[in-house]
């Protein structure tokens, strides 16, 4: 099916690159209800659904070292109650800092242990 990055502009189907296929399939099945259509009609339905969507620009978030990210997390820890999901959203959406999820998880876990003691 002709899915591409325009799927990101549909709010409920935006997400990470690693789960793009799953999100496209969910859109195909739940929104378009195209799973029973013949191939050519299904392809046309996807193309039509994406036709008026804009390609979302890739974020140009700042790159930081682990230590720099750690410092930001420490400063915002209490405000976000130490909650990993809220802190990651803060980093990405408000502070505009690039941080891959596994990297963030590693940093957050080490910091959580450190701040408990």
Short mmCIF file of N, CA, C and O in Angstrom, two decimals:
data_model
loop_
_atom_site.label_atom_id
_atom_site.label_comp_id
_atom_site.label_asym_id
_atom_site.label_seq_id
_atom_site.Cartn_x
_atom_site.Cartn_y
_atom_site.Cartn_z
N UNK A 1 0.84 -1.17 0.00
CA UNK A 1 0.00 0.00 0.00
C UNK A 1 0.89 1.24 0.00
O UNK A 1 1.97 1.23 0.58
N UNK A 2 0.43 2.32 -0.62
CA UNK A 2 1.28 3.50 -0.79
C UNK A 2 1.33 4.42 0.43
O UNK A 2 1.16 5.64 0.31
N UNK A 3 1.59 3.88 1.60
CA UNK A 3 1.73 4.72 2.80
C UNK A 3 3.10 5.36 2.81
O UNK A 3 4.09 4.75 2.40
N UNK A 4 3.15 6.59 3.28
CA UNK A 4 4.43 7.28 3.43
C UNK A 4 4.33 8.21 4.65
O UNK A 4 3.38 8.12 5.43
N UNK A 5 5.31 9.11 4.79
CA UNK A 5 5.38 9.94 5.99
C UNK A 5 4.21 10.90 6.16
O UNK A 5 4.06 11.51 7.22
N UNK A 6 3.33 11.01 5.18
CA UNK A 6 2.13 11.84 5.35
C UNK A 6 1.21 11.27 6.42
O UNK A 6 0.40 12.00 6.99
N UNK A 7 1.34 9.98 6.72
CA UNK A 7 0.55 9.38 7.80
C UNK A 7 0.81 10.10 9.12
O UNK A 7 -0.07 10.19 9.97
N UNK A 8 2.01 10.66 9.29
CA UNK A 8 2.37 11.38 10.52
C UNK A 8 1.50 12.60 10.75
O UNK A 8 1.37 13.06 11.89
N UNK A 9 0.94 13.17 9.70
CA UNK A 9 0.12 14.37 9.86
C UNK A 9 -1.31 14.06 10.32
O UNK A 9 -2.06 14.98 10.62
N UNK A 10 -1.65 12.79 10.39
CA UNK A 10 -2.95 12.39 10.94
C UNK A 10 -2.69 12.09 12.41
O UNK A 10 -2.07 11.09 12.76
N UNK A 11 -3.14 12.98 13.28
CA UNK A 11 -2.75 12.98 14.69
C UNK A 11 -2.79 11.60 15.36
O UNK A 11 -1.85 11.19 16.00
N UNK A 12 -3.88 10.89 15.22
CA UNK A 12 -4.00 9.61 15.92
C UNK A 12 -3.14 8.50 15.32
O UNK A 12 -3.05 7.40 15.87
N UNK A 13 -2.46 8.79 14.21
CA UNK A 13 -1.60 7.79 13.58
C UNK A 13 -0.14 8.23 13.52
O UNK A 13 0.68 7.58 12.89
N UNK A 14 0.20 9.31 14.21
CA UNK A 14 1.59 9.76 14.28
C UNK A 14 2.33 8.90 15.30
O UNK A 14 1.73 8.35 16.22
N UNK A 15 3.62 8.76 15.12
CA UNK A 15 4.40 7.97 16.07
C UNK A 15 5.83 7.79 15.62
O UNK A 15 6.33 8.51 14.75
N UNK A 16 6.48 6.79 16.18
CA UNK A 16 7.88 6.55 15.87
C UNK A 16 8.02 5.79 14.55
O UNK A 16 7.11 5.08 14.12
N UNK A 17 9.18 5.93 13.96
CA UNK A 17 9.46 5.25 12.69
C UNK A 17 9.42 3.73 12.86
O UNK A 17 8.98 3.01 11.97
N UNK A 18 9.83 3.26 14.02
CA UNK A 18 9.91 1.81 14.22
C UNK A 18 8.53 1.12 14.22
O UNK A 18 8.45 -0.06 13.95
N UNK A 19 7.47 1.87 14.51
CA UNK A 19 6.15 1.24 14.48
C UNK A 19 5.28 1.75 13.33
O UNK A 19 4.06 1.63 13.35
N UNK A 20 5.93 2.29 12.30
CA UNK A 20 5.20 2.84 11.16
C UNK A 20 4.29 1.79 10.51
O UNK A 20 3.12 2.06 10.22
N UNK A 21 4.80 0.60 10.29
CA UNK A 21 4.01 -0.45 9.61
C UNK A 21 2.74 -0.79 10.40
O UNK A 21 1.66 -0.93 9.81
N UNK A 22 2.87 -0.87 11.71
CA UNK A 22 1.70 -1.19 12.54
C UNK A 22 0.68 -0.06 12.50
O UNK A 22 -0.53 -0.31 12.43
N UNK A 23 1.16 1.19 12.52
CA UNK A 23 0.24 2.32 12.47
C UNK A 23 -0.46 2.40 11.12
O UNK A 23 -1.66 2.69 11.03
N UNK A 24 0.28 2.13 10.04
CA UNK A 24 -0.32 2.15 8.71
C UNK A 24 -1.38 1.05 8.60
O UNK A 24 -2.47 1.28 8.06
N UNK A 25 -1.08 -0.12 9.13
CA UNK A 25 -2.05 -1.22 9.09
C UNK A 25 -3.30 -0.86 9.88
O UNK A 25 -4.42 -1.11 9.44
N UNK A 26 -3.11 -0.23 11.06
CA UNK A 26 -4.27 0.16 11.87
C UNK A 26 -5.13 1.17 11.11
O UNK A 26 -6.36 1.07 11.09
N UNK A 27 -4.50 2.13 10.44
CA UNK A 27 -5.23 3.10 9.64
C UNK A 27 -6.00 2.40 8.51
O UNK A 27 -7.18 2.67 8.27
N UNK A 28 -5.33 1.49 7.85
CA UNK A 28 -5.90 0.74 6.73
C UNK A 28 -7.13 -0.05 7.17
O UNK A 28 -8.16 -0.03 6.50
N UNK A 29 -7.04 -0.70 8.31
CA UNK A 29 -8.12 -1.57 8.77
C UNK A 29 -9.23 -0.80 9.48
O UNK A 29 -10.41 -0.98 9.19
N UNK A 30 -8.87 0.10 10.41
CA UNK A 30 -9.90 0.75 11.22
C UNK A 30 -10.50 1.99 10.58
O UNK A 30 -11.71 2.19 10.69
N UNK A 31 -9.69 2.80 9.93
CA UNK A 31 -10.21 4.04 9.35
C UNK A 31 -10.76 3.82 7.95
O UNK A 31 -11.88 4.23 7.64
N UNK A 32 -9.96 3.21 7.11
CA UNK A 32 -10.39 3.00 5.72
C UNK A 32 -11.29 1.79 5.56
O UNK A 32 -12.02 1.69 4.57
N UNK A 33 -11.22 0.86 6.51
CA UNK A 33 -11.96 -0.40 6.43
C UNK A 33 -11.76 -1.03 5.06
O UNK A 33 -12.70 -1.48 4.40
N UNK A 34 -10.49 -1.04 4.63
CA UNK A 34 -10.15 -1.47 3.27
C UNK A 34 -9.61 -2.89 3.18
O UNK A 34 -9.23 -3.33 2.10
N UNK A 35 -9.60 -3.61 4.27
CA UNK A 35 -9.00 -4.95 4.25
C UNK A 35 -9.75 -5.94 3.37
O UNK A 35 -9.18 -6.95 2.95
N UNK A 36 -10.99 -5.67 3.06
CA UNK A 36 -11.75 -6.59 2.21
C UNK A 36 -11.88 -6.10 0.76
O UNK A 36 -12.48 -6.77 -0.06
N UNK A 37 -11.29 -4.93 0.49
CA UNK A 37 -11.37 -4.39 -0.87
C UNK A 37 -10.39 -5.10 -1.80
O UNK A 37 -9.34 -5.57 -1.35
N UNK A 38 -10.68 -5.12 -3.08
CA UNK A 38 -9.70 -5.62 -4.05
C UNK A 38 -8.44 -4.73 -3.99
O UNK A 38 -8.52 -3.56 -3.63
N UNK A 39 -7.31 -5.29 -4.36
CA UNK A 39 -6.02 -4.60 -4.24
C UNK A 39 -6.03 -3.21 -4.87
O UNK A 39 -5.60 -2.24 -4.25
N UNK A 40 -6.53 -3.08 -6.07
CA UNK A 40 -6.50 -1.77 -6.75
C UNK A 40 -7.37 -0.74 -6.03
O UNK A 40 -6.99 0.42 -5.90
N UNK A 41 -8.52 -1.16 -5.53
CA UNK A 41 -9.39 -0.23 -4.79
C UNK A 41 -8.80 0.12 -3.44
O UNK A 41 -8.90 1.26 -2.98
N UNK A 42 -8.16 -0.85 -2.81
CA UNK A 42 -7.52 -0.58 -1.51
C UNK A 42 -6.38 0.42 -1.70
O UNK A 42 -6.23 1.37 -0.92
N UNK A 43 -5.58 0.21 -2.73
CA UNK A 43 -4.48 1.14 -3.03
C UNK A 43 -5.02 2.55 -3.29
O UNK A 43 -4.48 3.54 -2.81
N UNK A 44 -6.10 2.65 -4.03
CA UNK A 44 -6.72 3.95 -4.32
C UNK A 44 -7.26 4.60 -3.05
O UNK A 44 -7.16 5.82 -2.88
N UNK A 45 -7.80 3.81 -2.15
CA UNK A 45 -8.34 4.34 -0.90
C UNK A 45 -7.21 4.94 -0.05
O UNK A 45 -7.37 6.02 0.53
N UNK A 46 -6.07 4.27 0.01
CA UNK A 46 -4.93 4.79 0.75
C UNK A 46 -4.43 6.08 0.11
O UNK A 46 -4.19 7.08 0.79
N UNK A 47 -4.27 6.06 -1.20
CA UNK A 47 -3.79 7.25 -1.91
C UNK A 47 -4.73 8.44 -1.68
O UNK A 47 -4.27 9.56 -1.44
N UNK A 48 -6.01 8.19 -1.72
CA UNK A 48 -6.98 9.27 -1.50
C UNK A 48 -6.92 9.79 -0.07
O UNK A 48 -7.02 10.99 0.18
N UNK A 49 -6.76 8.88 0.89
CA UNK A 49 -6.69 9.28 2.30
C UNK A 49 -5.48 10.15 2.59
O UNK A 49 -5.52 11.04 3.44
N UNK A 50 -4.38 9.91 1.88
CA UNK A 50 -3.15 10.68 2.12
C UNK A 50 -3.00 11.87 1.19
O UNK A 50 -2.13 12.72 1.42
N UNK A 51 -3.84 11.96 0.17
CA UNK A 51 -3.68 13.00 -0.86
C UNK A 51 -3.62 14.41 -0.31
O UNK A 51 -2.82 15.23 -0.76
N UNK A 52 -4.45 14.74 0.65
CA UNK A 52 -4.49 16.10 1.18
C UNK A 52 -3.68 16.29 2.46
O UNK A 52 -3.75 17.34 3.09
N UNK A 53 -2.94 15.27 2.85
CA UNK A 53 -2.11 15.36 4.06
C UNK A 53 -0.75 15.96 3.70
O UNK A 53 -0.21 15.69 2.64
N UNK A 54 -0.22 16.74 4.61
CA UNK A 54 1.09 17.34 4.41
C UNK A 54 2.18 16.43 4.95
O UNK A 54 1.97 15.72 5.93
N UNK A 55 3.32 16.50 4.33
CA UNK A 55 4.49 15.78 4.85
C UNK A 55 5.00 16.56 6.05
O UNK A 55 5.29 17.75 5.94
N UNK A 56 5.09 15.91 7.18
CA UNK A 56 5.54 16.57 8.40
C UNK A 56 7.06 16.73 8.36
O UNK A 56 7.76 15.78 8.04
N UNK A 57 7.54 17.93 8.69
CA UNK A 57 8.99 18.10 8.70
C UNK A 57 9.61 17.31 9.84
O UNK A 57 9.01 17.17 10.91
N UNK A 58 10.79 16.77 9.60
CA UNK A 58 11.50 16.05 10.65
C UNK A 58 11.97 17.06 11.67
O UNK A 58 12.42 18.14 11.34
N UNK A 59 11.89 16.69 12.92
CA UNK A 59 12.32 17.61 13.96
C UNK A 59 13.83 17.77 13.93
O UNK A 59 14.56 16.84 13.63
N UNK A 60 14.24 18.97 14.25
CA UNK A 60 15.67 19.26 14.30
C UNK A 60 16.05 19.51 15.76
O UNK A 60 16.53 20.57 16.12
N UNK A 61 15.75 18.53 16.59
CA UNK A 61 16.03 18.67 18.01
C UNK A 61 17.53 18.68 18.27
O UNK A 61 18.31 18.12 17.51
N UNK A 62 17.88 19.33 19.39
CA UNK A 62 19.29 19.43 19.78
C UNK A 62 19.82 18.06 20.18
O UNK A 62 19.12 17.26 20.79
N UNK A 63 21.08 17.84 19.86
CA UNK A 63 21.76 16.63 20.30
C UNK A 63 22.57 16.99 21.53
O UNK A 63 23.22 18.03 21.57
N UNK A 64 22.51 16.12 22.53
CA UNK A 64 23.23 16.36 23.77
C UNK A 64 23.91 15.08 24.23
O UNK A 64 23.46 13.99 23.90
N UNK A 65 24.93 15.26 25.04
CA UNK A 65 25.61 14.10 25.63
C UNK A 65 24.73 13.52 26.73
O UNK A 65 23.79 14.16 27.21
N UNK A 66 25.06 12.31 27.16
CA UNK A 66 24.33 11.69 28.26
C UNK A 66 24.37 12.57 29.51
O UNK A 66 23.35 12.73 30.18
N UNK A 67 25.52 13.14 29.79
CA UNK A 67 25.67 13.98 30.99
C UNK A 67 24.80 15.23 30.89
O UNK A 67 24.16 15.62 31.88
N UNK A 68 24.73 15.82 29.72
CA UNK A 68 23.89 17.02 29.55
C UNK A 68 22.41 16.66 29.72
O UNK A 68 21.65 17.40 30.36
N UNK A 69 22.00 15.54 29.17
CA UNK A 69 20.61 15.11 29.32
C UNK A 69 20.31 14.79 30.78
O UNK A 69 19.26 15.15 31.31
N UNK A 70 21.25 14.15 31.44
CA UNK A 70 21.11 13.86 32.87
C UNK A 70 20.84 15.14 33.67
O UNK A 70 19.97 15.17 34.54
N UNK A 71 21.58 16.18 33.37
CA UNK A 71 21.41 17.46 34.07
C UNK A 71 20.02 18.04 33.84
O UNK A 71 19.38 18.56 34.77
N UNK A 72 19.52 17.95 32.63
CA UNK A 72 18.18 18.44 32.32
C UNK A 72 17.15 17.62 33.10
O UNK A 72 16.21 18.17 33.69
N UNK A 73 17.32 16.31 33.11
CA UNK A 73 16.38 15.43 33.84
C UNK A 73 16.37 15.75 35.33
O UNK A 73 15.30 15.79 35.95
N UNK A 74 17.54 15.98 35.90
CA UNK A 74 17.62 16.31 37.34
C UNK A 74 16.85 17.59 37.62
O UNK A 74 16.09 17.67 38.59
N UNK A 75 17.02 18.60 36.77
CA UNK A 75 16.35 19.89 36.97
C UNK A 75 14.83 19.76 36.88
O UNK A 75 14.10 20.48 37.55
N UNK A 76 14.34 18.85 36.05
CA UNK A 76 12.90 18.73 35.81
C UNK A 76 12.26 17.54 36.53
O UNK A 76 11.06 17.32 36.41
N UNK A 77 13.05 16.79 37.28
CA UNK A 77 12.59 15.57 37.94
C UNK A 77 11.36 15.82 38.82
O UNK A 77 10.34 15.14 38.68
N UNK A 78 11.45 16.77 39.74
CA UNK A 78 10.36 17.03 40.68
C UNK A 78 9.11 17.54 39.95
O UNK A 78 7.99 17.10 40.24
N UNK A 79 9.30 18.43 39.00
CA UNK A 79 8.18 18.99 38.25
C UNK A 79 7.37 17.91 37.55
O UNK A 79 6.15 17.99 37.47
N UNK A 80 8.05 16.87 37.07
CA UNK A 80 7.37 15.78 36.36
C UNK A 80 7.24 14.53 37.22
O UNK A 80 6.97 13.45 36.70
N UNK A 81 7.43 14.71 38.54
CA UNK A 81 7.26 13.64 39.53
C UNK A 81 8.08 12.41 39.22
O UNK A 81 7.70 11.29 39.56
N UNK A 82 9.20 12.60 38.52
CA UNK A 82 10.08 11.48 38.19
C UNK A 82 9.49 10.49 37.20
O UNK A 82 10.06 9.43 36.96
N UNK A 83 8.37 10.81 36.61
CA UNK A 83 7.68 9.88 35.69
C UNK A 83 8.39 9.87 34.34
O UNK A 83 8.53 10.91 33.68
N UNK A 84 8.78 8.68 33.93
CA UNK A 84 9.58 8.56 32.72
C UNK A 84 8.86 9.07 31.48
O UNK A 84 9.46 9.77 30.66
N UNK A 85 7.59 8.74 31.33
CA UNK A 85 6.88 9.17 30.12
C UNK A 85 6.77 10.69 30.05
O UNK A 85 6.95 11.28 28.98
N UNK A 86 6.51 11.32 31.18
CA UNK A 86 6.39 12.77 31.20
C UNK A 86 7.74 13.43 30.95
O UNK A 86 7.82 14.45 30.25
N UNK A 87 8.79 12.86 31.50
CA UNK A 87 10.13 13.43 31.30
C UNK A 87 10.58 13.28 29.85
O UNK A 87 11.17 14.20 29.28
N UNK A 88 10.29 12.14 29.24
CA UNK A 88 10.66 11.95 27.84
C UNK A 88 9.88 12.91 26.95
O UNK A 88 10.44 13.52 26.04
N UNK A 89 8.59 13.09 27.22
CA UNK A 89 7.78 14.04 26.45
C UNK A 89 8.35 15.45 26.63
O UNK A 89 8.39 16.23 25.68
N UNK A 90 8.75 15.79 27.86
CA UNK A 90 9.34 17.11 28.11
C UNK A 90 10.59 17.28 27.25
O UNK A 90 10.75 18.31 26.58
N UNK A 91 11.48 16.30 27.29
CA UNK A 91 12.72 16.40 26.52
C UNK A 91 12.43 16.63 25.04
O UNK A 91 13.00 17.52 24.42
N UNK A 92 11.56 15.83 24.49
CA UNK A 92 11.31 15.88 23.05
C UNK A 92 10.46 17.08 22.63
O UNK A 92 10.76 17.73 21.64
N UNK A 93 9.39 17.36 23.37
CA UNK A 93 8.42 18.35 22.93
C UNK A 93 8.70 19.77 23.42
O UNK A 93 8.46 20.73 22.70
N UNK A 94 9.16 19.91 24.65
CA UNK A 94 9.37 21.24 25.20
C UNK A 94 10.82 21.69 25.12
O UNK A 94 11.10 22.81 24.71
N UNK A 95 11.74 20.82 25.53
CA UNK A 95 13.15 21.18 25.51
C UNK A 95 13.77 20.98 24.12
O UNK A 95 14.87 21.45 23.86
N UNK A 96 13.06 20.28 23.26
CA UNK A 96 13.53 20.01 21.88
C UNK A 96 14.91 19.36 21.88
O UNK A 96 15.83 19.78 21.17
N UNK A 97 15.04 18.32 22.69
CA UNK A 97 16.29 17.57 22.80
C UNK A 97 16.07 16.19 22.21
O UNK A 97 15.10 15.51 22.56
N UNK A 98 16.96 15.76 21.33
CA UNK A 98 16.89 14.42 20.76
C UNK A 98 17.33 13.41 21.80
O UNK A 98 18.36 13.58 22.44
N UNK A 99 16.53 12.37 21.95
CA UNK A 99 16.91 11.30 22.87
C UNK A 99 16.13 10.05 22.49
O UNK A 99 14.90 10.00 22.65
N UNK A 100 16.84 9.07 21.96
CA UNK A 100 16.22 7.80 21.56
C UNK A 100 15.66 7.12 22.80
O UNK A 100 16.19 7.25 23.89
N UNK A 101 14.58 6.38 22.64
CA UNK A 101 13.87 5.82 23.78
C UNK A 101 14.71 4.89 24.64
O UNK A 101 14.65 4.95 25.86
N UNK A 102 15.51 4.01 24.03
CA UNK A 102 16.35 3.11 24.82
C UNK A 102 17.39 3.88 25.61
O UNK A 102 17.68 3.57 26.75
N UNK A 103 17.98 4.87 24.96
CA UNK A 103 18.97 5.71 25.63
C UNK A 103 18.33 6.43 26.81
O UNK A 103 18.87 6.46 27.91
N UNK A 104 17.16 7.01 26.58
CA UNK A 104 16.45 7.70 27.66
C UNK A 104 16.16 6.74 28.80
O UNK A 104 16.35 7.07 29.97
N UNK A 105 15.69 5.55 28.48
CA UNK A 105 15.36 4.56 29.51
C UNK A 105 16.57 4.24 30.38
O UNK A 105 16.47 4.18 31.61
N UNK A 106 17.71 4.05 29.73
CA UNK A 106 18.94 3.76 30.47
C UNK A 106 19.29 4.91 31.40
O UNK A 106 19.59 4.72 32.58
N UNK A 107 19.23 6.14 30.89
CA UNK A 107 19.56 7.31 31.70
C UNK A 107 18.55 7.49 32.84
O UNK A 107 18.93 7.78 33.98
N UNK A 108 17.28 7.33 32.53
CA UNK A 108 16.24 7.51 33.54
C UNK A 108 16.37 6.48 34.66
O UNK A 108 16.25 6.81 35.83
N UNK A 109 16.60 5.22 34.29
CA UNK A 109 16.71 4.17 35.31
C UNK A 109 17.89 4.43 36.25
O UNK A 109 17.75 4.28 37.47
N UNK A 110 19.02 4.81 35.71
CA UNK A 110 20.19 5.10 36.55
C UNK A 110 19.91 6.28 37.46
O UNK A 110 20.26 6.26 38.65
N UNK A 111 19.25 7.28 36.94
CA UNK A 111 18.93 8.47 37.73
C UNK A 111 17.90 8.15 38.81
O UNK A 111 18.00 8.64 39.94
N UNK A 112 16.91 7.33 38.49
CA UNK A 112 15.89 6.94 39.47
C UNK A 112 16.53 6.24 40.65
O UNK A 112 16.19 6.51 41.81
N UNK A 113 17.48 5.35 40.40
CA UNK A 113 18.18 4.65 41.48
C UNK A 113 19.00 5.64 42.29
O UNK A 113 18.96 5.62 43.54
N UNK A 114 19.69 6.51 41.63
CA UNK A 114 20.54 7.50 42.29
C UNK A 114 19.72 8.45 43.17
O UNK A 114 20.11 8.76 44.30
N UNK A 115 18.57 8.90 42.69
CA UNK A 115 17.77 9.87 43.43
C UNK A 115 16.99 9.24 44.57
O UNK A 115 16.56 9.94 45.48
N UNK A 116 16.79 7.94 44.54
CA UNK A 116 16.12 7.24 45.65
C UNK A 116 17.03 7.14 46.87
O UNK A 116 16.55 7.05 47.99
N UNK A 117 18.33 7.10 46.64
CA UNK A 117 19.29 6.94 47.75
C UNK A 117 19.65 8.26 48.39
O UNK A 117 19.49 9.29 48.01
#
